mmCIF file of N, CA, C and O in Angstrom:
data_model
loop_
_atom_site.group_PDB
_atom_site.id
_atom_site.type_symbol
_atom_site.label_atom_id
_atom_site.label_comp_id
_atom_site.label_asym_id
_atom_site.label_seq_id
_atom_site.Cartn_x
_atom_site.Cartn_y
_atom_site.Cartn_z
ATOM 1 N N UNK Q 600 0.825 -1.191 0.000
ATOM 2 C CA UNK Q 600 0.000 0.000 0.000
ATOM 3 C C UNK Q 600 0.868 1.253 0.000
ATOM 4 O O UNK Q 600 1.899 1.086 0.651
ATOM 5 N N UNK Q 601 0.780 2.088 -0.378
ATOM 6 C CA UNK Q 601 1.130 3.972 -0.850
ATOM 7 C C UNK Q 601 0.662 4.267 0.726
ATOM 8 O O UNK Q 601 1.523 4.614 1.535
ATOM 9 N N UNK Q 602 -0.635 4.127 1.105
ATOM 10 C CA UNK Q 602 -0.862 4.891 2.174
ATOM 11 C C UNK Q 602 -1.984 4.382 2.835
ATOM 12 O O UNK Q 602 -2.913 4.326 2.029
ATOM 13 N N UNK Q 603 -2.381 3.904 4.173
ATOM 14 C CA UNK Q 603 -3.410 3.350 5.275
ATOM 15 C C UNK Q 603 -4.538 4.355 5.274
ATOM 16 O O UNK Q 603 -4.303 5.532 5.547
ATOM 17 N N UNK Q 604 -5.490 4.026 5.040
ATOM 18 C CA UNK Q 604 -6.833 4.991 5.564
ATOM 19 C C UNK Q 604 -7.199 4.654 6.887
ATOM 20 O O UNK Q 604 -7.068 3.543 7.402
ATOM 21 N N UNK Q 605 -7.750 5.859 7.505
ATOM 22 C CA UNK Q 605 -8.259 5.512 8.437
ATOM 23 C C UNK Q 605 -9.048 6.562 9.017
ATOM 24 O O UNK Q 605 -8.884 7.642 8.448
ATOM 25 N N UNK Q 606 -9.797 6.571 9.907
ATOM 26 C CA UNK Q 606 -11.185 7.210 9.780
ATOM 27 C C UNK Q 606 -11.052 8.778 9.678
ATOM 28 O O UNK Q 606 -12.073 9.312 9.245
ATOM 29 N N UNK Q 607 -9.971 9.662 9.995
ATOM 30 C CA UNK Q 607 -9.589 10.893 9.825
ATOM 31 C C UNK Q 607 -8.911 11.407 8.615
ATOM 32 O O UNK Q 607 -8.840 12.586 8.267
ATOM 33 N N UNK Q 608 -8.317 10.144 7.890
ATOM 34 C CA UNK Q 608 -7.517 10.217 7.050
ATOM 35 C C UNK Q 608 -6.791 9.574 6.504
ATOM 36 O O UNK Q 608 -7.339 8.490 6.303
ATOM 37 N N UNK Q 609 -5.161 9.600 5.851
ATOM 38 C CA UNK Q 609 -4.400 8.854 5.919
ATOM 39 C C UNK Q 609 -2.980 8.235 6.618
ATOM 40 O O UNK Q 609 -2.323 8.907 7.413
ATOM 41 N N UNK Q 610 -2.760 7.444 6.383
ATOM 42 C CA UNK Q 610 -1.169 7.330 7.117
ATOM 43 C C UNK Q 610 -0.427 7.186 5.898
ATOM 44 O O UNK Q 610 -0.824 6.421 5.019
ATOM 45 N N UNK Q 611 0.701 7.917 5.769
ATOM 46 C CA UNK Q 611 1.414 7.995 4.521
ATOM 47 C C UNK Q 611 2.612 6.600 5.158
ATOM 48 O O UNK Q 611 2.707 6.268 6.340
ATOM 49 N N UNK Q 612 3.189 6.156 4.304
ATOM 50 C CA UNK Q 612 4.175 4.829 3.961
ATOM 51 C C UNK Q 612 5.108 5.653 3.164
ATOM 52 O O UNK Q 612 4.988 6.607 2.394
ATOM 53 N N UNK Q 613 6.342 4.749 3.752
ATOM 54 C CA UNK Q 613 7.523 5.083 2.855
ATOM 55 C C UNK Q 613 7.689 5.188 1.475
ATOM 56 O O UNK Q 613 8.589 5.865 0.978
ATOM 57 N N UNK Q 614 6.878 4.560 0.831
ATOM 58 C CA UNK Q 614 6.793 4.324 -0.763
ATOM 59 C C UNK Q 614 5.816 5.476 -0.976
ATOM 60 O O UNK Q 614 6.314 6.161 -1.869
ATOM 61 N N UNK Q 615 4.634 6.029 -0.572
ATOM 62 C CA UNK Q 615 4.835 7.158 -0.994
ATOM 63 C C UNK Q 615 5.266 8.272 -0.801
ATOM 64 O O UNK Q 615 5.130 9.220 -1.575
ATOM 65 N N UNK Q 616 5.849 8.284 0.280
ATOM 66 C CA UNK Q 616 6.967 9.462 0.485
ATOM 67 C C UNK Q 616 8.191 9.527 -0.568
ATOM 68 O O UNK Q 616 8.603 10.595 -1.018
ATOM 69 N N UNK Q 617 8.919 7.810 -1.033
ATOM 70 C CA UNK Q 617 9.548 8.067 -1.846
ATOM 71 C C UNK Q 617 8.803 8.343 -3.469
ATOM 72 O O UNK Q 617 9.620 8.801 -4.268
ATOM 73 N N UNK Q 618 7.576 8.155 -3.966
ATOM 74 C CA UNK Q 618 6.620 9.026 -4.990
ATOM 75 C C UNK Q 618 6.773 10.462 -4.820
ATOM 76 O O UNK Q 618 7.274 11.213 -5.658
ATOM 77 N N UNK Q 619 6.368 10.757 -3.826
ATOM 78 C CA UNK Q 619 6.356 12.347 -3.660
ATOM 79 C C UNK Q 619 7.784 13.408 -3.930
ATOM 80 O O UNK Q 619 7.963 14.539 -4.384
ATOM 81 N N UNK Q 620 8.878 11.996 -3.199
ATOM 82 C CA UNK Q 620 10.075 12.971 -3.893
ATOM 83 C C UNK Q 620 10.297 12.779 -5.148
ATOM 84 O O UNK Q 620 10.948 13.697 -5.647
ATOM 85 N N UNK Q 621 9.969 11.824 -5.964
ATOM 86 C CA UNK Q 621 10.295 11.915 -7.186
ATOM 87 C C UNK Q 621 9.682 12.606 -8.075
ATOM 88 O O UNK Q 621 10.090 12.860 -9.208
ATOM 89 N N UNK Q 622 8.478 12.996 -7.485
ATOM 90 C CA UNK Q 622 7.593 13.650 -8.455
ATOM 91 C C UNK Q 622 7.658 15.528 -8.434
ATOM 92 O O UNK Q 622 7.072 16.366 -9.120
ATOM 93 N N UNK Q 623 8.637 15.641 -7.331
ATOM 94 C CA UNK Q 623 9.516 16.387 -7.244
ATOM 95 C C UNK Q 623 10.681 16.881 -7.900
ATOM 96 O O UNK Q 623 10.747 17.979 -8.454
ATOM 97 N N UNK Q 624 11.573 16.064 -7.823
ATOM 98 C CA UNK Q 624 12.659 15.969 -8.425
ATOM 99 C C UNK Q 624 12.108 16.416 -10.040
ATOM 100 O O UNK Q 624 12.633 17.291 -10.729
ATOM 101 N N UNK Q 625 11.225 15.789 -10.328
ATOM 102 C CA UNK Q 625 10.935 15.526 -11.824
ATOM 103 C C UNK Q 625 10.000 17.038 -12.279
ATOM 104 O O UNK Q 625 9.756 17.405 -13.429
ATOM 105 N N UNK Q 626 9.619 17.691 -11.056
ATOM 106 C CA UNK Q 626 9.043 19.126 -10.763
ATOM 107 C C UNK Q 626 10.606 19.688 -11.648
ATOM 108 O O UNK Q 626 10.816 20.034 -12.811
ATOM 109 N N UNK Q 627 11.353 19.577 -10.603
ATOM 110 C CA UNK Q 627 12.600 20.431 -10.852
ATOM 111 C C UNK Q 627 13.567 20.351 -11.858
ATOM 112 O O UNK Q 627 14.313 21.201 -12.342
ATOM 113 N N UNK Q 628 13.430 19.342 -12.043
ATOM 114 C CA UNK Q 628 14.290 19.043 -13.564
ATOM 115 C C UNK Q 628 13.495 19.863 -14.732
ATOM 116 O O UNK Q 628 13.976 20.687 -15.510
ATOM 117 N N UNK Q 629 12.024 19.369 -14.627
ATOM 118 C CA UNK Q 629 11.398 20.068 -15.981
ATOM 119 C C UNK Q 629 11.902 21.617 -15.763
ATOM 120 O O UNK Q 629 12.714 21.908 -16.640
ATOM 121 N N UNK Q 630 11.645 22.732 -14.813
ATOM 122 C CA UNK Q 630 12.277 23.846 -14.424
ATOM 123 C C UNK Q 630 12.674 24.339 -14.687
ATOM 124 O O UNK Q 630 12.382 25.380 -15.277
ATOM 125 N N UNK Q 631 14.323 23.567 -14.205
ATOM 126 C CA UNK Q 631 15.166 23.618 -14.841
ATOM 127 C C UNK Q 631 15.856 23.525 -16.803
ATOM 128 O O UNK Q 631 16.710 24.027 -17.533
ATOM 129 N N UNK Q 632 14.900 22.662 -16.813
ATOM 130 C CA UNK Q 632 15.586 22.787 -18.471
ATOM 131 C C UNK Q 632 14.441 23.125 -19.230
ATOM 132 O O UNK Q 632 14.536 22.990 -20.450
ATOM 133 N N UNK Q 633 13.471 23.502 -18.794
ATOM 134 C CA UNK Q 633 12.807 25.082 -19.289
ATOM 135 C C UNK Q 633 13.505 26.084 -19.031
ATOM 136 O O UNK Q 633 14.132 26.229 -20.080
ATOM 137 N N UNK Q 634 13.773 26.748 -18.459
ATOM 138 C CA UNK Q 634 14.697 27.432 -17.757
ATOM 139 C C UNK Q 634 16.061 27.809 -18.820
ATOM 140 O O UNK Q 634 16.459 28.938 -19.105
ATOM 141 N N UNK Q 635 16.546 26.656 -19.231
ATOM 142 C CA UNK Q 635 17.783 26.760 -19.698
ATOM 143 C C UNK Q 635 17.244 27.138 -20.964
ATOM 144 O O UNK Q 635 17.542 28.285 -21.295
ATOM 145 N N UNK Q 636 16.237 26.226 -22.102
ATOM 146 C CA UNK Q 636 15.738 26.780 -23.375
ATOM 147 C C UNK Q 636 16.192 27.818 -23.140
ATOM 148 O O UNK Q 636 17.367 28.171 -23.234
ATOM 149 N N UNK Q 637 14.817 28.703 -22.641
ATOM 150 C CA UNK Q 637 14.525 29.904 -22.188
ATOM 151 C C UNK Q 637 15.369 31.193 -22.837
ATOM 152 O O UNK Q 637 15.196 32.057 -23.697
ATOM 153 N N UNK Q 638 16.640 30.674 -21.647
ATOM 154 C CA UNK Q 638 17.781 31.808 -21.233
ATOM 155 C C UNK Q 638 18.822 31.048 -22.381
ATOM 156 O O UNK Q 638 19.836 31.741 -22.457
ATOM 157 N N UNK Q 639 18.892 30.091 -23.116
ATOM 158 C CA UNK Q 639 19.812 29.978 -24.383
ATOM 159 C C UNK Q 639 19.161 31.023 -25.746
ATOM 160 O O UNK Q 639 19.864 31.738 -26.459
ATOM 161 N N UNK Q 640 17.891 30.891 -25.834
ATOM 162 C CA UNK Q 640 17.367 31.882 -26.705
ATOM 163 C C UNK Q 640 17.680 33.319 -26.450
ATOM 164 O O UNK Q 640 17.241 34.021 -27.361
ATOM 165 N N UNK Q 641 18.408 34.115 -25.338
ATOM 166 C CA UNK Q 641 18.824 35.583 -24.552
ATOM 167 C C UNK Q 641 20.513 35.366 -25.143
ATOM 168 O O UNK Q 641 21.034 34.318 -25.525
ATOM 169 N N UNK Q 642 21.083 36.662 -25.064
ATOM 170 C CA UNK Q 642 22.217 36.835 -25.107
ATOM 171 C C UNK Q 642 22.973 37.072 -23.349
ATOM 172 O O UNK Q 642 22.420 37.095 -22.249
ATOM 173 N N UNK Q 643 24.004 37.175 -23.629
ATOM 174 C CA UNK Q 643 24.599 37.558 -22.055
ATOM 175 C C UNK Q 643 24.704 36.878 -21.052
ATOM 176 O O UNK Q 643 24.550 35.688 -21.325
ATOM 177 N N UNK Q 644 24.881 37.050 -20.083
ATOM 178 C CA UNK Q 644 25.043 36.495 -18.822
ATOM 179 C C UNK Q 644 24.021 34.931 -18.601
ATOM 180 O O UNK Q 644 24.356 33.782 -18.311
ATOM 181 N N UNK Q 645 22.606 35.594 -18.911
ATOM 182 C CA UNK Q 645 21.628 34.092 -18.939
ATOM 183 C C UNK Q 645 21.813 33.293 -19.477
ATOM 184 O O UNK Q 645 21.252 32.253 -19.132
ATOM 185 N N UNK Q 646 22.999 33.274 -21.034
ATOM 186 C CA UNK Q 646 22.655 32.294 -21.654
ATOM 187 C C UNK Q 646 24.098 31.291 -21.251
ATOM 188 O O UNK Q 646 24.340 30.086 -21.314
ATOM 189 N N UNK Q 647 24.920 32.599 -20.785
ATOM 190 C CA UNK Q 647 26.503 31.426 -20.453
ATOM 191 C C UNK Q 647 25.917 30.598 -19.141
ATOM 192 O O UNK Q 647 26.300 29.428 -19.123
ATOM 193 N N UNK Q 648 25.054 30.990 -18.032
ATOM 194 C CA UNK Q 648 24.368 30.562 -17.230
ATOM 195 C C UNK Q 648 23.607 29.328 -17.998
ATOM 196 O O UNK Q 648 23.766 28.284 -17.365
ATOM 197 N N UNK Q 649 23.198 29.240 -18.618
ATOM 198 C CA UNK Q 649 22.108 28.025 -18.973
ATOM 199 C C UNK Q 649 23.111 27.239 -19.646
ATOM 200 O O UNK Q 649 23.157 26.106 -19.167
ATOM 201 N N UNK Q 650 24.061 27.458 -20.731
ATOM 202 C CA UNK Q 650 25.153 25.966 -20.921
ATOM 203 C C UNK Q 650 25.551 25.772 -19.500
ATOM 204 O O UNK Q 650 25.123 24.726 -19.012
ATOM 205 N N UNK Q 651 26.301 26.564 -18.680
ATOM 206 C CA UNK Q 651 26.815 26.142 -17.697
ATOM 207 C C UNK Q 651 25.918 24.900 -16.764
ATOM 208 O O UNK Q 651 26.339 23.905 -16.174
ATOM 209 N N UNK Q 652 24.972 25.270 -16.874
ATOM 210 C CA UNK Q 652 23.627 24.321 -16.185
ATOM 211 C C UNK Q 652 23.206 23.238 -16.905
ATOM 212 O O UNK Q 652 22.776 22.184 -16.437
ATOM 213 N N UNK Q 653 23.356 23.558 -18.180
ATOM 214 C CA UNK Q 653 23.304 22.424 -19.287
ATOM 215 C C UNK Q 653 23.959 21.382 -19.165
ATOM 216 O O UNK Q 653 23.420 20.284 -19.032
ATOM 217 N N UNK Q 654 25.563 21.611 -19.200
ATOM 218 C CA UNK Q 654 26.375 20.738 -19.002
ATOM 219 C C UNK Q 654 26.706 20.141 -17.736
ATOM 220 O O UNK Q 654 27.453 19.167 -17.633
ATOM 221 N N UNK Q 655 26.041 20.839 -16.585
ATOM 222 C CA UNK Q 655 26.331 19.765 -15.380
ATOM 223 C C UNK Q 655 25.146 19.152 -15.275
ATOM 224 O O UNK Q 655 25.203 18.343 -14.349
ATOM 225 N N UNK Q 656 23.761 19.166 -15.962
ATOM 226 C CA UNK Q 656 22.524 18.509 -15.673
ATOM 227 C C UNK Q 656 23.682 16.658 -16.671
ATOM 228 O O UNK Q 656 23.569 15.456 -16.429
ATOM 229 N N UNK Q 657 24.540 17.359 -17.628
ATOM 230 C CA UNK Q 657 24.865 16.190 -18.892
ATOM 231 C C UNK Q 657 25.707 15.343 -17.766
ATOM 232 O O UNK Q 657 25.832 14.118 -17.734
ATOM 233 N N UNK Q 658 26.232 16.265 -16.886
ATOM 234 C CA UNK Q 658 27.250 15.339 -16.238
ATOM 235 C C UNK Q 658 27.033 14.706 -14.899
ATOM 236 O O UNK Q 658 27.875 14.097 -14.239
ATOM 237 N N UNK Q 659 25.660 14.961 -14.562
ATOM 238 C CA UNK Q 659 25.170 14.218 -13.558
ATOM 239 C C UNK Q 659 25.472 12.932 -13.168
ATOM 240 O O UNK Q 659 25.232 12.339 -14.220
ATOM 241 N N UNK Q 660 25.810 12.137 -12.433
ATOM 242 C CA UNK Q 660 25.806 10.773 -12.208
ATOM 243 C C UNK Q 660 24.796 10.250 -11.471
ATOM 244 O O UNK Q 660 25.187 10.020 -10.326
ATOM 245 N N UNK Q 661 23.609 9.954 -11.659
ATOM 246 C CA UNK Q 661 22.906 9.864 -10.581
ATOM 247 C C UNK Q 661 22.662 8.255 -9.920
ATOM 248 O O UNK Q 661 21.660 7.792 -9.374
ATOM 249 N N UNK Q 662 24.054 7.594 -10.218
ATOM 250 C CA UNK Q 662 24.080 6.445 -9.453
ATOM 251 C C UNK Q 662 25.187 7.017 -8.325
ATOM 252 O O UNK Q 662 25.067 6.768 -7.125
ATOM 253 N N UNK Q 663 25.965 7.588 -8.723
ATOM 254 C CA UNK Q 663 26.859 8.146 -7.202
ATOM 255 C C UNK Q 663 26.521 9.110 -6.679
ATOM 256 O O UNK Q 663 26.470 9.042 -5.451
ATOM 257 N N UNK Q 664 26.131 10.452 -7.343
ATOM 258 C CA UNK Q 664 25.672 11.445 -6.529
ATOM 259 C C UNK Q 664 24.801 11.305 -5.593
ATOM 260 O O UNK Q 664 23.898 10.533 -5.915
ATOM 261 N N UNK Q 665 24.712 11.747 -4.558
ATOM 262 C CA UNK Q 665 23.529 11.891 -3.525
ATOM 263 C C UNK Q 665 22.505 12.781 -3.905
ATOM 264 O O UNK Q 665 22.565 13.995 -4.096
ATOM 265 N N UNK Q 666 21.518 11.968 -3.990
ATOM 266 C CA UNK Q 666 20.008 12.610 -4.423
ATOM 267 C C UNK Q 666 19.942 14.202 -3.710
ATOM 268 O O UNK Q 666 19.820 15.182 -4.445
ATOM 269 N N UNK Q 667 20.039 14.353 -2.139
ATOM 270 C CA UNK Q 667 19.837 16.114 -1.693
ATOM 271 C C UNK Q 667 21.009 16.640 -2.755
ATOM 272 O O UNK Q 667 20.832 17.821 -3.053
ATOM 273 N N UNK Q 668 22.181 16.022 -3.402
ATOM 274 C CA UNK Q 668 23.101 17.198 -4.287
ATOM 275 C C UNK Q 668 22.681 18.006 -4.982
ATOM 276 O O UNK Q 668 22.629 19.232 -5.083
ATOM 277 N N UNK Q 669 22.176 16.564 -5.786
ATOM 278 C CA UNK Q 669 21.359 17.138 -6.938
ATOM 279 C C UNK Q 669 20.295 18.205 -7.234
ATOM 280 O O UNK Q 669 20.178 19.094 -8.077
ATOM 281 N N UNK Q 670 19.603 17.779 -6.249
ATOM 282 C CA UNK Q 670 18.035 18.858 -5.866
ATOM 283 C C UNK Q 670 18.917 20.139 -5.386
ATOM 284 O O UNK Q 670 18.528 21.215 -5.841
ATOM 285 N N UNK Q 671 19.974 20.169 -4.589
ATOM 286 C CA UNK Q 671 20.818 21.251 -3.922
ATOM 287 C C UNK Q 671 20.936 22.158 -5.685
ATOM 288 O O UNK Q 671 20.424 23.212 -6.061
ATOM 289 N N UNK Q 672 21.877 21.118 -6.441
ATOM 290 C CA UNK Q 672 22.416 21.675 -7.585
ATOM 291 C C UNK Q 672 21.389 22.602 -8.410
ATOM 292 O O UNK Q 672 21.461 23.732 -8.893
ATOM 293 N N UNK Q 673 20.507 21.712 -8.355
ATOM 294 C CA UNK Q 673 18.970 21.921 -9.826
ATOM 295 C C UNK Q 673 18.728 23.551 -9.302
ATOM 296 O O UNK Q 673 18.888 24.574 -9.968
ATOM 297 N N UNK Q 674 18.297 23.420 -7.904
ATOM 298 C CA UNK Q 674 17.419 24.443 -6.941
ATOM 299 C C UNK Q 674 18.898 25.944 -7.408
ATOM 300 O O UNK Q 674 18.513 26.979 -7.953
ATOM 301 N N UNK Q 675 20.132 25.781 -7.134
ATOM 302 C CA UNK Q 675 20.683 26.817 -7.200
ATOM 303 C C UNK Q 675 21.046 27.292 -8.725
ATOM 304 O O UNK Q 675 21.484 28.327 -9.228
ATOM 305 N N UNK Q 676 20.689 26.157 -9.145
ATOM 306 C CA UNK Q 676 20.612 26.677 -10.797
ATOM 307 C C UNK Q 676 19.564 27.391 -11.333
ATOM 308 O O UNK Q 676 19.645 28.347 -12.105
ATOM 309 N N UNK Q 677 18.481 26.825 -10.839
ATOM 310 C CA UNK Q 677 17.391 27.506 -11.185
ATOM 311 C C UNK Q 677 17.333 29.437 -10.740
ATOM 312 O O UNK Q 677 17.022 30.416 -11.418
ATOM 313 N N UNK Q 678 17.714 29.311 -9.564
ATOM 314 C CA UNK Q 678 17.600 30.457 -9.069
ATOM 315 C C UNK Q 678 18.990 31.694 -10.307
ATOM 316 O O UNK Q 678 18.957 32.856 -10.713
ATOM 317 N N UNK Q 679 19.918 30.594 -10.430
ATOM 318 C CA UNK Q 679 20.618 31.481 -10.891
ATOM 319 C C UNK Q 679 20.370 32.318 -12.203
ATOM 320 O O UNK Q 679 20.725 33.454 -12.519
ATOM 321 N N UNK Q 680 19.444 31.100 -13.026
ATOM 322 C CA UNK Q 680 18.942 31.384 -14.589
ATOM 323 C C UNK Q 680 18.070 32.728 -14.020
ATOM 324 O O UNK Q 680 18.263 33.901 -14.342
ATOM 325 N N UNK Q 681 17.235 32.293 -13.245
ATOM 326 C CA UNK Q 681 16.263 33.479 -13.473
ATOM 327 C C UNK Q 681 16.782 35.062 -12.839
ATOM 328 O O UNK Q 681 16.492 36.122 -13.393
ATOM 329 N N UNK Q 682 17.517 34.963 -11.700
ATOM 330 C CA UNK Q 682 18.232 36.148 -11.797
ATOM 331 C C UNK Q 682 18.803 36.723 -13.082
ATOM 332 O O UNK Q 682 18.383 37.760 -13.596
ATOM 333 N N UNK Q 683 19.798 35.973 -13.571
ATOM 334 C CA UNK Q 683 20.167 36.179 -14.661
ATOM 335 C C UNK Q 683 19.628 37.011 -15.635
ATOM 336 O O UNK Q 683 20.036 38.034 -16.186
ATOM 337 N N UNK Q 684 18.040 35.958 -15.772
ATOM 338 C CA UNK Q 684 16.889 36.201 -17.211
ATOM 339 C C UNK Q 684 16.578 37.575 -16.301
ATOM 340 O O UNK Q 684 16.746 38.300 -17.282
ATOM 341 N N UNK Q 685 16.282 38.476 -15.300
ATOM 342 C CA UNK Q 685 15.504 39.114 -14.822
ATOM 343 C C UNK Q 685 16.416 40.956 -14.928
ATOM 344 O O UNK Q 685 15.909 42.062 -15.119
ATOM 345 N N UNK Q 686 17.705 40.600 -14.731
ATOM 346 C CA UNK Q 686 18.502 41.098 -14.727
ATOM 347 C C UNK Q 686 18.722 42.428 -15.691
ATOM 348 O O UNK Q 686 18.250 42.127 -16.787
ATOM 349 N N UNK Q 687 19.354 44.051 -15.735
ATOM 350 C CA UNK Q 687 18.344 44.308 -17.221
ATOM 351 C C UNK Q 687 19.692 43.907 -18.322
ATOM 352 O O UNK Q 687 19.522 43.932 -19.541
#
């Protein structure tokens, strides 16, 4: 079972806690490489920002990396594109 009912509600289980992060993760990835399109179509600062993000999404390992890296990585990338894109 994903999750126990019971008369107030539910009891969440590990399996879907691990759903929820993935459906997460998979939040942030799309984001992210929207994000990068985006700011490759801009000149300047956003767009050396989005290869730069490009190429470490390419160089990911995600059998060794630790899953919080990654989300660490995605999350400060993201933030960085859109400063970037926002920037005048």
């Amino acid at each position: 079972n994903m999750a126990y009912p019971t008369v107030d509600g539910v009891i969440p289980t590990i399996q879907w806690e691990g759903y929820r992060e993935g459906y997460d993760d998979l939040r942030y990835v799309t984001t992210l490489e929207n994000l990068i399109d985006k700011a490759d179509r801009t000149e300047g600062s956003a767009r050396e920002a989005a290869r730069a993000a490009r190429l470490w999404l390419l160089r990911i390992d995600p059998f060794t990396t630790p899953l919080d890296e990654i989300r660490t990585g995605m999350v400060e990338r993201i933030i960085a594109i859109r400063e970037h894109l926002a920037a005048p």
